[in-house]
Tab-separated table of C-alpha atoms in Angstrom:
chain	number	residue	atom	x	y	z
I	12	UNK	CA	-88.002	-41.179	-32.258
I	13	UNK	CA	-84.564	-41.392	-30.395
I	14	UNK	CA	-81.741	-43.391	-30.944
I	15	UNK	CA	-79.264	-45.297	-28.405
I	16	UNK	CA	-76.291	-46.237	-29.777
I	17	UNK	CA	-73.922	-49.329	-28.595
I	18	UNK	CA	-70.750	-47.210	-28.434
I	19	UNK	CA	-68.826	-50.293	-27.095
I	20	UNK	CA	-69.860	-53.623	-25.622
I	21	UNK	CA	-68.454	-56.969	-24.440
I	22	UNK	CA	-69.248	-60.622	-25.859
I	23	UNK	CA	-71.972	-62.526	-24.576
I	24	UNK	CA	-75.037	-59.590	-24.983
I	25	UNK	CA	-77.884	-59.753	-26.852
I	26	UNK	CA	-81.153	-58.617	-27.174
I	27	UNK	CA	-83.539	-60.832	-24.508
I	28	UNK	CA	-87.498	-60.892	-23.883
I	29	UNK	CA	-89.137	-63.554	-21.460
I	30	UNK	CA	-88.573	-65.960	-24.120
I	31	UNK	CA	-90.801	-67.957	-26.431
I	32	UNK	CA	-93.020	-70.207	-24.045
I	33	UNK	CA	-94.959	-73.222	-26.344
I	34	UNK	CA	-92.153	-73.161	-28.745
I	35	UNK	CA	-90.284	-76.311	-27.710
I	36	UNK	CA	-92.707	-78.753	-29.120
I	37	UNK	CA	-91.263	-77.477	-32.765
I	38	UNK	CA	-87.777	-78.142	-32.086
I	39	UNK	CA	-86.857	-74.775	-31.317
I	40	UNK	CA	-85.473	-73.528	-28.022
I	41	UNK	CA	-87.269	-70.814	-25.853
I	42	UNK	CA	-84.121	-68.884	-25.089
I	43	UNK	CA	-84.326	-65.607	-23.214
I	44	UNK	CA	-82.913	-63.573	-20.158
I	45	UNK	CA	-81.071	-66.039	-17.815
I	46	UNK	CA	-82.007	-63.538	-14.958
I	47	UNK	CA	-85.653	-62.904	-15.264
I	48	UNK	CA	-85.813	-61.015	-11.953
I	49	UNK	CA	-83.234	-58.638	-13.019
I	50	UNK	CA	-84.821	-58.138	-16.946
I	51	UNK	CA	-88.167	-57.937	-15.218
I	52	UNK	CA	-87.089	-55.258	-12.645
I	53	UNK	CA	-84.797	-52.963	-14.949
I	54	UNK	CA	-88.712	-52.954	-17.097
I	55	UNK	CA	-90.455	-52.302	-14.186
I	56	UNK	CA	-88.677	-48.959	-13.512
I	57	UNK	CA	-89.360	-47.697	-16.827
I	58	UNK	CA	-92.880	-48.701	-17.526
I	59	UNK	CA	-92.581	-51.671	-19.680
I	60	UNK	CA	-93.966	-54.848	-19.461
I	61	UNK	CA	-92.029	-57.474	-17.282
I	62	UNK	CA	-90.533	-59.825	-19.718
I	63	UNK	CA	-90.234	-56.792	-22.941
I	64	UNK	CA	-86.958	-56.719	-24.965
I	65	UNK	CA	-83.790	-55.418	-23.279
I	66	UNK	CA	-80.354	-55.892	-23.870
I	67	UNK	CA	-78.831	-58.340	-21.730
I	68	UNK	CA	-74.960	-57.174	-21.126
I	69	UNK	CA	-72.289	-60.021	-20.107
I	70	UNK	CA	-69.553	-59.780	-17.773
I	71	UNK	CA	-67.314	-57.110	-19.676
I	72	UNK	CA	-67.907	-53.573	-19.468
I	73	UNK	CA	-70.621	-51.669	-21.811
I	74	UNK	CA	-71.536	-47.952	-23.123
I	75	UNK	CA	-74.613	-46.665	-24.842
I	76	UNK	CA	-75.087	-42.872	-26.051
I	77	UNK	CA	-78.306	-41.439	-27.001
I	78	UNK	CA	-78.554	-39.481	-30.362
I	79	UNK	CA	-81.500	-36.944	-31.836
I	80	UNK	CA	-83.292	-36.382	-28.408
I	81	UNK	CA	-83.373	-38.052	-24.828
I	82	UNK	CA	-83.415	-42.032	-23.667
I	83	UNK	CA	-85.444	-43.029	-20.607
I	84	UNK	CA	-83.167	-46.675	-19.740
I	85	UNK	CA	-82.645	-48.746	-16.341
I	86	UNK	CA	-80.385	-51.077	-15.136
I	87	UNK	CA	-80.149	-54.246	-13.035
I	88	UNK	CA	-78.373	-56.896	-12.543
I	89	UNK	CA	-75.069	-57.920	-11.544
I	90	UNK	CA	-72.783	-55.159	-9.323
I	91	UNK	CA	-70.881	-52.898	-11.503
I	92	UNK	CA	-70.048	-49.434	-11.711
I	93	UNK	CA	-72.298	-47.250	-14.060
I	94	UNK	CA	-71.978	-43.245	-15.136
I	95	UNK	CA	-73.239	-40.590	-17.153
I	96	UNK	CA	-70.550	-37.921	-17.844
I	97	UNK	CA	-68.714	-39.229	-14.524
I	98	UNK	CA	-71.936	-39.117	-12.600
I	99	UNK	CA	-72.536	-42.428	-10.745
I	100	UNK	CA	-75.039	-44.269	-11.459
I	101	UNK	CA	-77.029	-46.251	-8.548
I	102	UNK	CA	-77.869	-50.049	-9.957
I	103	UNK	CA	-81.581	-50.686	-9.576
I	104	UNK	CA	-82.961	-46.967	-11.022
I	105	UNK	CA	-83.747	-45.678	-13.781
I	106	UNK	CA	-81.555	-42.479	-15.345
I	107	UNK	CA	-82.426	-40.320	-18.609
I	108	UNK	CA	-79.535	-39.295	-21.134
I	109	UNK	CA	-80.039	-36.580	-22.804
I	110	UNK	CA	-79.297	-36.088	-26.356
I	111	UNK	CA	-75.057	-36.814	-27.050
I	112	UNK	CA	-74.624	-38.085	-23.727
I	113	UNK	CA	-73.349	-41.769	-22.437
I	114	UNK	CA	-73.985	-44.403	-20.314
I	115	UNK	CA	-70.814	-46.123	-19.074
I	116	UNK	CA	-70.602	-49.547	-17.391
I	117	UNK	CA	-67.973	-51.189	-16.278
I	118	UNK	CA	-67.076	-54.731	-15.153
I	119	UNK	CA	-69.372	-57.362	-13.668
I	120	UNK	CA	-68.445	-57.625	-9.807
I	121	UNK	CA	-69.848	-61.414	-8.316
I	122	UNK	CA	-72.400	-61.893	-11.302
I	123	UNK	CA	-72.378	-62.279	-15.060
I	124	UNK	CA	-75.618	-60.301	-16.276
I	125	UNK	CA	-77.201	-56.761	-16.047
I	126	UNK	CA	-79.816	-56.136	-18.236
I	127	UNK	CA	-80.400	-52.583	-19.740
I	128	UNK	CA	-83.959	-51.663	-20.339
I	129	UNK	CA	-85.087	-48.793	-22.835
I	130	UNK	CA	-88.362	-46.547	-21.960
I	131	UNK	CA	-90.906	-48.034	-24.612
I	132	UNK	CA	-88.784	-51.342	-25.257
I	133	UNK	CA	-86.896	-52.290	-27.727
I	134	UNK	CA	-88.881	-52.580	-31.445
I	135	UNK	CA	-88.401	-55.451	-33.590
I	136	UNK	CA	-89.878	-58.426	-35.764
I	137	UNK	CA	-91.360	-60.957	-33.138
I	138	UNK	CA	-89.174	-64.406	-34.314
I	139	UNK	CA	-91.922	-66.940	-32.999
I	140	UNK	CA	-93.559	-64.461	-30.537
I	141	UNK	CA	-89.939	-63.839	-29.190
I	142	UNK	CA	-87.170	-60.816	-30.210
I	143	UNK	CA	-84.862	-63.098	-27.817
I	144	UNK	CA	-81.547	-63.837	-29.555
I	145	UNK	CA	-79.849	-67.338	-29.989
I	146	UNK	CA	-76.920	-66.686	-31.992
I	147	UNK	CA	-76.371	-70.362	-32.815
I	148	UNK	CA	-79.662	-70.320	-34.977
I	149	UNK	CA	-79.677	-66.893	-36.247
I	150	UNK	CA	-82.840	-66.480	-34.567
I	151	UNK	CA	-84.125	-63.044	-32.814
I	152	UNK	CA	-84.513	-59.296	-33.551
I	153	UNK	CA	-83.731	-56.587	-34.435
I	154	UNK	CA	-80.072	-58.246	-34.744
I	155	UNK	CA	-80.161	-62.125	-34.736
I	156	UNK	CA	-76.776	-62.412	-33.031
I	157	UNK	CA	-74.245	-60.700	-30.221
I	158	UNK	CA	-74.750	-57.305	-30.086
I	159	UNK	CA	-71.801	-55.230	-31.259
I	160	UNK	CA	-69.988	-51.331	-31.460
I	161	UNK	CA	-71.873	-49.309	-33.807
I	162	UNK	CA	-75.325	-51.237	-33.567
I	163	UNK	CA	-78.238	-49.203	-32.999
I	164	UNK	CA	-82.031	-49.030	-31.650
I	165	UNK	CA	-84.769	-46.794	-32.829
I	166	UNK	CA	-86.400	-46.063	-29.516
I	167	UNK	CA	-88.976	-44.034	-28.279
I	168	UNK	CA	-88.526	-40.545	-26.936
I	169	UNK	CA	-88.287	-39.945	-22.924
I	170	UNK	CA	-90.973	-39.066	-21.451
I	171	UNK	CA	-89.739	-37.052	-18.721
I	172	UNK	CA	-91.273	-39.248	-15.871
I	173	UNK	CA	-89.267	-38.815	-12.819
I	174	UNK	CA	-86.471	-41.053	-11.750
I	175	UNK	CA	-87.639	-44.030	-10.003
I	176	UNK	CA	-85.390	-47.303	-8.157
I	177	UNK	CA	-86.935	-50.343	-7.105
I	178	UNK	CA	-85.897	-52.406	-3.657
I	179	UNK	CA	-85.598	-55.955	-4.204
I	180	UNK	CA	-85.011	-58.865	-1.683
I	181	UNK	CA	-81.617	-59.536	-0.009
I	182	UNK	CA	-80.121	-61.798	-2.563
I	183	UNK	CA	-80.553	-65.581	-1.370
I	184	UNK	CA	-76.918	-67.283	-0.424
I	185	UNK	CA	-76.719	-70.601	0.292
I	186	UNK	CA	-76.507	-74.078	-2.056
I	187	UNK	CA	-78.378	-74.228	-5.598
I	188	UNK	CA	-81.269	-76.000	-4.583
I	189	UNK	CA	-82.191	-78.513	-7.254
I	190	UNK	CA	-85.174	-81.552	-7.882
I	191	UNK	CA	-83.176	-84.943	-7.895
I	192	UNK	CA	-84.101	-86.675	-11.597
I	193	UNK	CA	-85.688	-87.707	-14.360
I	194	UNK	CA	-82.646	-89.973	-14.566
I	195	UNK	CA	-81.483	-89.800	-11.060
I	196	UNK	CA	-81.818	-94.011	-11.120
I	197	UNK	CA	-78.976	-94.221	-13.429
I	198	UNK	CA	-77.075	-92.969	-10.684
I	199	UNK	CA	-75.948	-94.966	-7.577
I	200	UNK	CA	-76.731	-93.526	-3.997
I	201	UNK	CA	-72.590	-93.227	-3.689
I	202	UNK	CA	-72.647	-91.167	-7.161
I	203	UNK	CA	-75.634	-88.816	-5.856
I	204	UNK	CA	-74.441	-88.164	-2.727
I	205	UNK	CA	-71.101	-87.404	-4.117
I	206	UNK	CA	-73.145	-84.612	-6.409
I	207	UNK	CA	-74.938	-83.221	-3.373
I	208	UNK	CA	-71.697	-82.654	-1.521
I	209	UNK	CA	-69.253	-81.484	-3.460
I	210	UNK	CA	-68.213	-78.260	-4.307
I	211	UNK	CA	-68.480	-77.122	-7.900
I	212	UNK	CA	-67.304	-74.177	-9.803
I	213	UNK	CA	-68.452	-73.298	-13.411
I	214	UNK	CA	-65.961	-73.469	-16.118
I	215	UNK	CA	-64.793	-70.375	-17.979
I	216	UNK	CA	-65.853	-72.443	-21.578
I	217	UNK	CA	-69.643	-72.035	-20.449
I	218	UNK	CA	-71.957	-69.902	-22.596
I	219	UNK	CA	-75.909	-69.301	-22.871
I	220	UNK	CA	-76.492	-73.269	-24.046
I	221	UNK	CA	-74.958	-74.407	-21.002
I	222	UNK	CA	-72.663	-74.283	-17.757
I	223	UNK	CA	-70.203	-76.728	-17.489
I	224	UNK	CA	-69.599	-77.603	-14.030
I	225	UNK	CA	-65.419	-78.333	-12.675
I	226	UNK	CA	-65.771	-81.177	-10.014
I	227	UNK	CA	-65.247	-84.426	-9.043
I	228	UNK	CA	-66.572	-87.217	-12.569
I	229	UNK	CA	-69.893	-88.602	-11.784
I	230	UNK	CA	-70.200	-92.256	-12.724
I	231	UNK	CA	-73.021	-93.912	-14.235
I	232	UNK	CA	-74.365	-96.920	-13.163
I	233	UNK	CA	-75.314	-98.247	-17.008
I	234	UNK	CA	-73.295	-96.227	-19.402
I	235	UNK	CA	-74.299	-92.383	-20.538
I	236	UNK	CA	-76.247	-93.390	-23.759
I	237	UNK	CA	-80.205	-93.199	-23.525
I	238	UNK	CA	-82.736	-92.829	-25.211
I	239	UNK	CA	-83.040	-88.899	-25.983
I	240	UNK	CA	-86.256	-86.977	-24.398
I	241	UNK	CA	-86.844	-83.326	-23.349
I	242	UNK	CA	-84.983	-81.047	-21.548
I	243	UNK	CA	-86.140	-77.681	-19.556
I	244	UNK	CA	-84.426	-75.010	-17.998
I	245	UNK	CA	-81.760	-76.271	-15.728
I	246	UNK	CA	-81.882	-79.790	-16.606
I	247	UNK	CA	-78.634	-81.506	-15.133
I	248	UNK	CA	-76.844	-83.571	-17.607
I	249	UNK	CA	-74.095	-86.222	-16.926
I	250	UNK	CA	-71.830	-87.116	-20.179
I	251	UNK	CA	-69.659	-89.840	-21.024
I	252	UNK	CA	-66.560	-87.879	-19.179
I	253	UNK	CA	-68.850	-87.384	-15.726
I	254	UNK	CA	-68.764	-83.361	-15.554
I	255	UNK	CA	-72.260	-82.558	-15.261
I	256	UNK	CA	-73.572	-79.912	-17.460
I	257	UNK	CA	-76.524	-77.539	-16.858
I	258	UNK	CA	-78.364	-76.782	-19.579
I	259	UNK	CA	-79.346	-72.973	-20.427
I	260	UNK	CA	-82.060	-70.813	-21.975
I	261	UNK	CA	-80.076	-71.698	-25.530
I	262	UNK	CA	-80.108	-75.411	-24.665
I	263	UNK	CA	-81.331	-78.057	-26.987
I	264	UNK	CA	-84.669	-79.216	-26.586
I	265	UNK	CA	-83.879	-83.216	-26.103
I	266	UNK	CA	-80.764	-84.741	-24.894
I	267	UNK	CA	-79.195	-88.515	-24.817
I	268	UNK	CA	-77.239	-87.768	-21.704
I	269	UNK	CA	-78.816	-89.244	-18.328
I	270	UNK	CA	-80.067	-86.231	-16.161
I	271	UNK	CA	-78.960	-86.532	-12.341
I	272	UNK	CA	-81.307	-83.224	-11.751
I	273	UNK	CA	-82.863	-80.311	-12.197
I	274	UNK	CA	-81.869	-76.340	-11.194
I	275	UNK	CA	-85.241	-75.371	-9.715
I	276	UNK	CA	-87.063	-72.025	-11.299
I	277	UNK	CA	-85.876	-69.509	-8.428
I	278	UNK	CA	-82.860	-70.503	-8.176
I	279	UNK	CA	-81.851	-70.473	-11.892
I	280	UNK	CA	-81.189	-66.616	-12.394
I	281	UNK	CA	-79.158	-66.691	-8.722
I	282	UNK	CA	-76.918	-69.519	-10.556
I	283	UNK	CA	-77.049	-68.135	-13.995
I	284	UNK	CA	-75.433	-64.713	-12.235
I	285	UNK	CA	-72.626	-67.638	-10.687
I	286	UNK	CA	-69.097	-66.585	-12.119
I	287	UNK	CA	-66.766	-68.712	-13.057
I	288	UNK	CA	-64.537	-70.011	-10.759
I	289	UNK	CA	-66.787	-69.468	-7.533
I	290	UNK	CA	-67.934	-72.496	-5.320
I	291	UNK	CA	-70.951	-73.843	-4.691
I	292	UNK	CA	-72.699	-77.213	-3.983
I	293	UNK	CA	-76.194	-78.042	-4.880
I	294	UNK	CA	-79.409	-78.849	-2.307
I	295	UNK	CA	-81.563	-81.720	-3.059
I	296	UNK	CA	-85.268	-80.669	-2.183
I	297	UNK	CA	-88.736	-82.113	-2.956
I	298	UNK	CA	-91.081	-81.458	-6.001
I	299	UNK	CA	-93.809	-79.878	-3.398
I	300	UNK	CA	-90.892	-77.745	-1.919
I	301	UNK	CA	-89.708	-76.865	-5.907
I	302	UNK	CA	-93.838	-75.583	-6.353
I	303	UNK	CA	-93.714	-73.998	-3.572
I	304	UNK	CA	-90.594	-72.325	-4.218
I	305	UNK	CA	-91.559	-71.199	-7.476
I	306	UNK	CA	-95.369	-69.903	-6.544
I	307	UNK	CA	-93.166	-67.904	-4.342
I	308	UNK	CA	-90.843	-66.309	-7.756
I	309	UNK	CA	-94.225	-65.858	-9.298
I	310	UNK	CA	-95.807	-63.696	-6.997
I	311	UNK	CA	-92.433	-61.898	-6.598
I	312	UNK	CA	-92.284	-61.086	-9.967
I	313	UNK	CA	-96.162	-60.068	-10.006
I	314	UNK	CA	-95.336	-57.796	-7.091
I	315	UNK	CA	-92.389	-55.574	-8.481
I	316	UNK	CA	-94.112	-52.854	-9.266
I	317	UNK	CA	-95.132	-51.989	-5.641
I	318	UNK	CA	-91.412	-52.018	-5.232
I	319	UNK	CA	-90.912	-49.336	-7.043
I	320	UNK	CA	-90.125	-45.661	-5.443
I	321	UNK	CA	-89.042	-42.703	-6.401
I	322	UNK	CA	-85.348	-41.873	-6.603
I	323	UNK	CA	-85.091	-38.587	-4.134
I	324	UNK	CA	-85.816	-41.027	-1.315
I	325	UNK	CA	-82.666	-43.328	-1.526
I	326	UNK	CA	-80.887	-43.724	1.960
I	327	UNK	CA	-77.159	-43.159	1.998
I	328	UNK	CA	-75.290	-46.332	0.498
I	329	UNK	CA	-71.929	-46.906	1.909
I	330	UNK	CA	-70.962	-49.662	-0.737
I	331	UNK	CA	-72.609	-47.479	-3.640
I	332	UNK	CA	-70.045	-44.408	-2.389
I	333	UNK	CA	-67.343	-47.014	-2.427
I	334	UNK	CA	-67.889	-47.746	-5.558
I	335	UNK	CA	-68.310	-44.577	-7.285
I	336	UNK	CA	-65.108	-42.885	-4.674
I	337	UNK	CA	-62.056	-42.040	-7.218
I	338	UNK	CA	-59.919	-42.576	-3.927
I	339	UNK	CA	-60.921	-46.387	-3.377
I	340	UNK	CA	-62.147	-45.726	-0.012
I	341	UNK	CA	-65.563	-44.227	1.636
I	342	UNK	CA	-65.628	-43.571	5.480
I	343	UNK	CA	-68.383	-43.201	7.495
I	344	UNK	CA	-68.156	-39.918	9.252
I	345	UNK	CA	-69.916	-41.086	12.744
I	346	UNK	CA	-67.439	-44.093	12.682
I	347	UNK	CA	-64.150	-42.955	13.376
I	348	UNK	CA	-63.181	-46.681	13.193
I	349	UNK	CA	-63.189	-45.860	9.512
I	350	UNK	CA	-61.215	-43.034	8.929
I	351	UNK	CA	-58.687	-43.207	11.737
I	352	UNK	CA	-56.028	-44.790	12.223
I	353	UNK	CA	-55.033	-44.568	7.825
I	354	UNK	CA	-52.079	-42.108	7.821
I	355	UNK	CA	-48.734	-43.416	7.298
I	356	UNK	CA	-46.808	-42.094	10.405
C-alpha cells in the first residue's frame, strides 16, 4: 500500500461518493459530490467506478504528496492550475507521483469544485452505503468532517497504466433551467415572473446545505409557513425574508418554506460550480423537457468511458500554455497578431 498525504488544503473539501440513494426516507440526507460529471470523470480516468470516493477540493488551492511508493490520481473540475515539481498539469488526465513527490493546485478560476480521484479509490467504512461526508452530522469516512493538513489515505499502489485524459462536452452557458413548483401556487404570476427574469448571484455565506441566492425579495401570496414535506436536490425555497434558497446535497430532507422550483438534474453540477458573485437568471421548462434533459445526463455519464484517450495524443492548448506560462502570456507563433506589436518603444 501507498500513502497520499493532504500536505495543505482549503475549507469546504471532503471526502464524496455518488451519495446514499434510498436514504432519505430515514431522515438522513444523501449528500455527495455537487458535480457528479466532474467526480465521475476524474474516476473514469483512473479505472474506478463512476460515483467511488474522491476528495472533493473547494475553491482554495490544494497539495497532496505521495509517501512509501507511487499514486495513480486524476483531476477534474473547475479551471485551476495544477503541478508536479513545477510540471503543469493538464485538468481532465490522469498523472502518477512517484514516491516524495507533490501535487500542487492552485485557485478555482469560474467554478468552485475539482474533485481528485485516487487509482483504487479511497478505502473506508461505508456510513449507510455512503463514505460521503456531511460535516454537520458527523457522518462519512474515513474522516467524518472537512478534510485537513496532515490527514492521510491508505491507497493502493500505481499500477503503471499509461496516462490517459478524457474529452468532455463544451460546458453548457446559458440560464439555470429549472421545473416551476411544488409550491409555485403560493406565488403570484407577478412574483414568478419576477424570479424568471432577474438576475441572481449566489451569496458568499452559501455552503454544501444550500446556496443562498442575492436578488430582488420574492413575495408570497399567503405567508411562508406550510406544512413541511420533502425536499430533493435543487429544491427552490422562498423564506420569510423572500431570498430564495437552493437547497444542496447536505440539505434537510423536509422543509416548511414554500418551494417556487426546482434546479433540474443536469443543470445542478453547472450551478453548483456557480461562484459567488456571478450572474445568472433561471429558465422555466416543462417536466417532459426536465426527463428528457436528464435521460440525456444519464447516458452521458454511462458514456464517459469511450471518452477516454490516451494522453500522448493531446492537441496543443493555447489556454492550458497560458496558464502554466511563468511570463503571463502564450503567443501563437503562426499569429503574429499575438506577439507583435508588445514591446514598449
Amino acid at each position: 500500500m501507498s500513502r497520499l498525504i493532504v500536505a495543505s488544503i482549503g475549507p469546504a473539501s471532503s471526502v464524496q461518493d455518488g451519495g446514499r440513494p434510498g436514504s432519505q426516507r430515514y431522515g438522513l440526507t444523501p449528500s455527495g459530490a455537487m458535480d457528479r460529471l466532474a467526480l465521475a470523470a476524474a474516476n473514469c480516468l483512473v479505472g474506478n467506478e463512476l460515483f467511488a470516493a474522491g476528495i472533493e477540493i473547494g475553491p482554495f488551492g490544494a497539495s497532496f504528496t505521495a509517501r512509501d511508493g507511487a499514486v495513480r490520481v486524476a483531476i477534474s473540475g473547475a479551471p485551476r492550475n495544477a503541478d508536479v515539481a513545477g510540471r503543469p498539469v493538464a485538468l481532465e488526465s490522469s498523472v502518477t507521483l512517484k514516491d516524495g513527490e507533490t501535487l500542487t493546485l492552485g485557485f478555482a478560476r469560474g467554478g468552485a469544485f475539482s474533485y481528485l480521484a485516487i487509482e483504487g479509490a479511497i478505502k473506508g467504512e461505508a456510513v449507510f452505503g455512503s463514505l460521503a461526508v456531511n460535516a454537520r452530522a458527523g457522518l462519512g469516512s474515513p474522516y467524518p468532517r472537512p478534510l485537513q493538513a496532515g490527514d492521510e489515505f491508505s491507497v493502493d499502489a500505481a499500477s503503471g497504466a499509461p496516462e490517459r485524459r478524457i474529452e468532455l462536452p463544451k460546458a453548457v452557458s446559458g440560464p439555470i433551467r429549472v421545473v416551476l413548483g411544488p409550491q409555485d401556487d403560493e406565488f403570484d404570476d407577478v412574483n414568478k415572473a419576477l424570479f424568471l427574469n432577474s438576475d441572481w448571484k449566489i451569496s458568499a455565506t452559501s455552503d454544501r446545505m444550500g446556496y443562498r441566492l442575492e436578488g430582488p425579495a420574492i413575495k408570497h401570496l399567503h405567508g411562508h409557513n406550510i406544512v413541511s414535506d420533502g425536499t430533493v436536490n435543487g429544491s427552490i425555497q422562498v423564506p420569510g425574508n423572500g431570498a430564495p434558497i437552493v437547497l444542496m446535497m447536505d440539505r434537510g430532507t423536509s422543509g416548511g418554506y414554500p418551494k417556487i422550483a426546482t434546479v433540474i438534474t443536469s443543470d445542478l453540477g453547472r450551478f453548483a460550480q456557480t461562484s459567488a458573485g456571478t450572474s445568472f437568471r433561471f429558465k422555466a421548462i416543462s417536466m417532459a423537457e426536465a426527463q428528457d434533459e436528464a435521460r440525456k445526463f444519464a447516458k452521458l455519464l454511462q458514456g464517459l468511458p469511450d471518452r477516454v484517450r490516451s494522453s500522448d495524443t493531446v492537441e496543443l492548448n493555447i489556454e492550458a500554455l497560458q496558464d502554466a506560462n511563468v511570463a503571463g502570456h502564450a503567443v501563437n507563433a503562426v499569429d503574429a497578431a499575438t506577439w507583435h506589436g508588445h514591446a514598449e518603444p
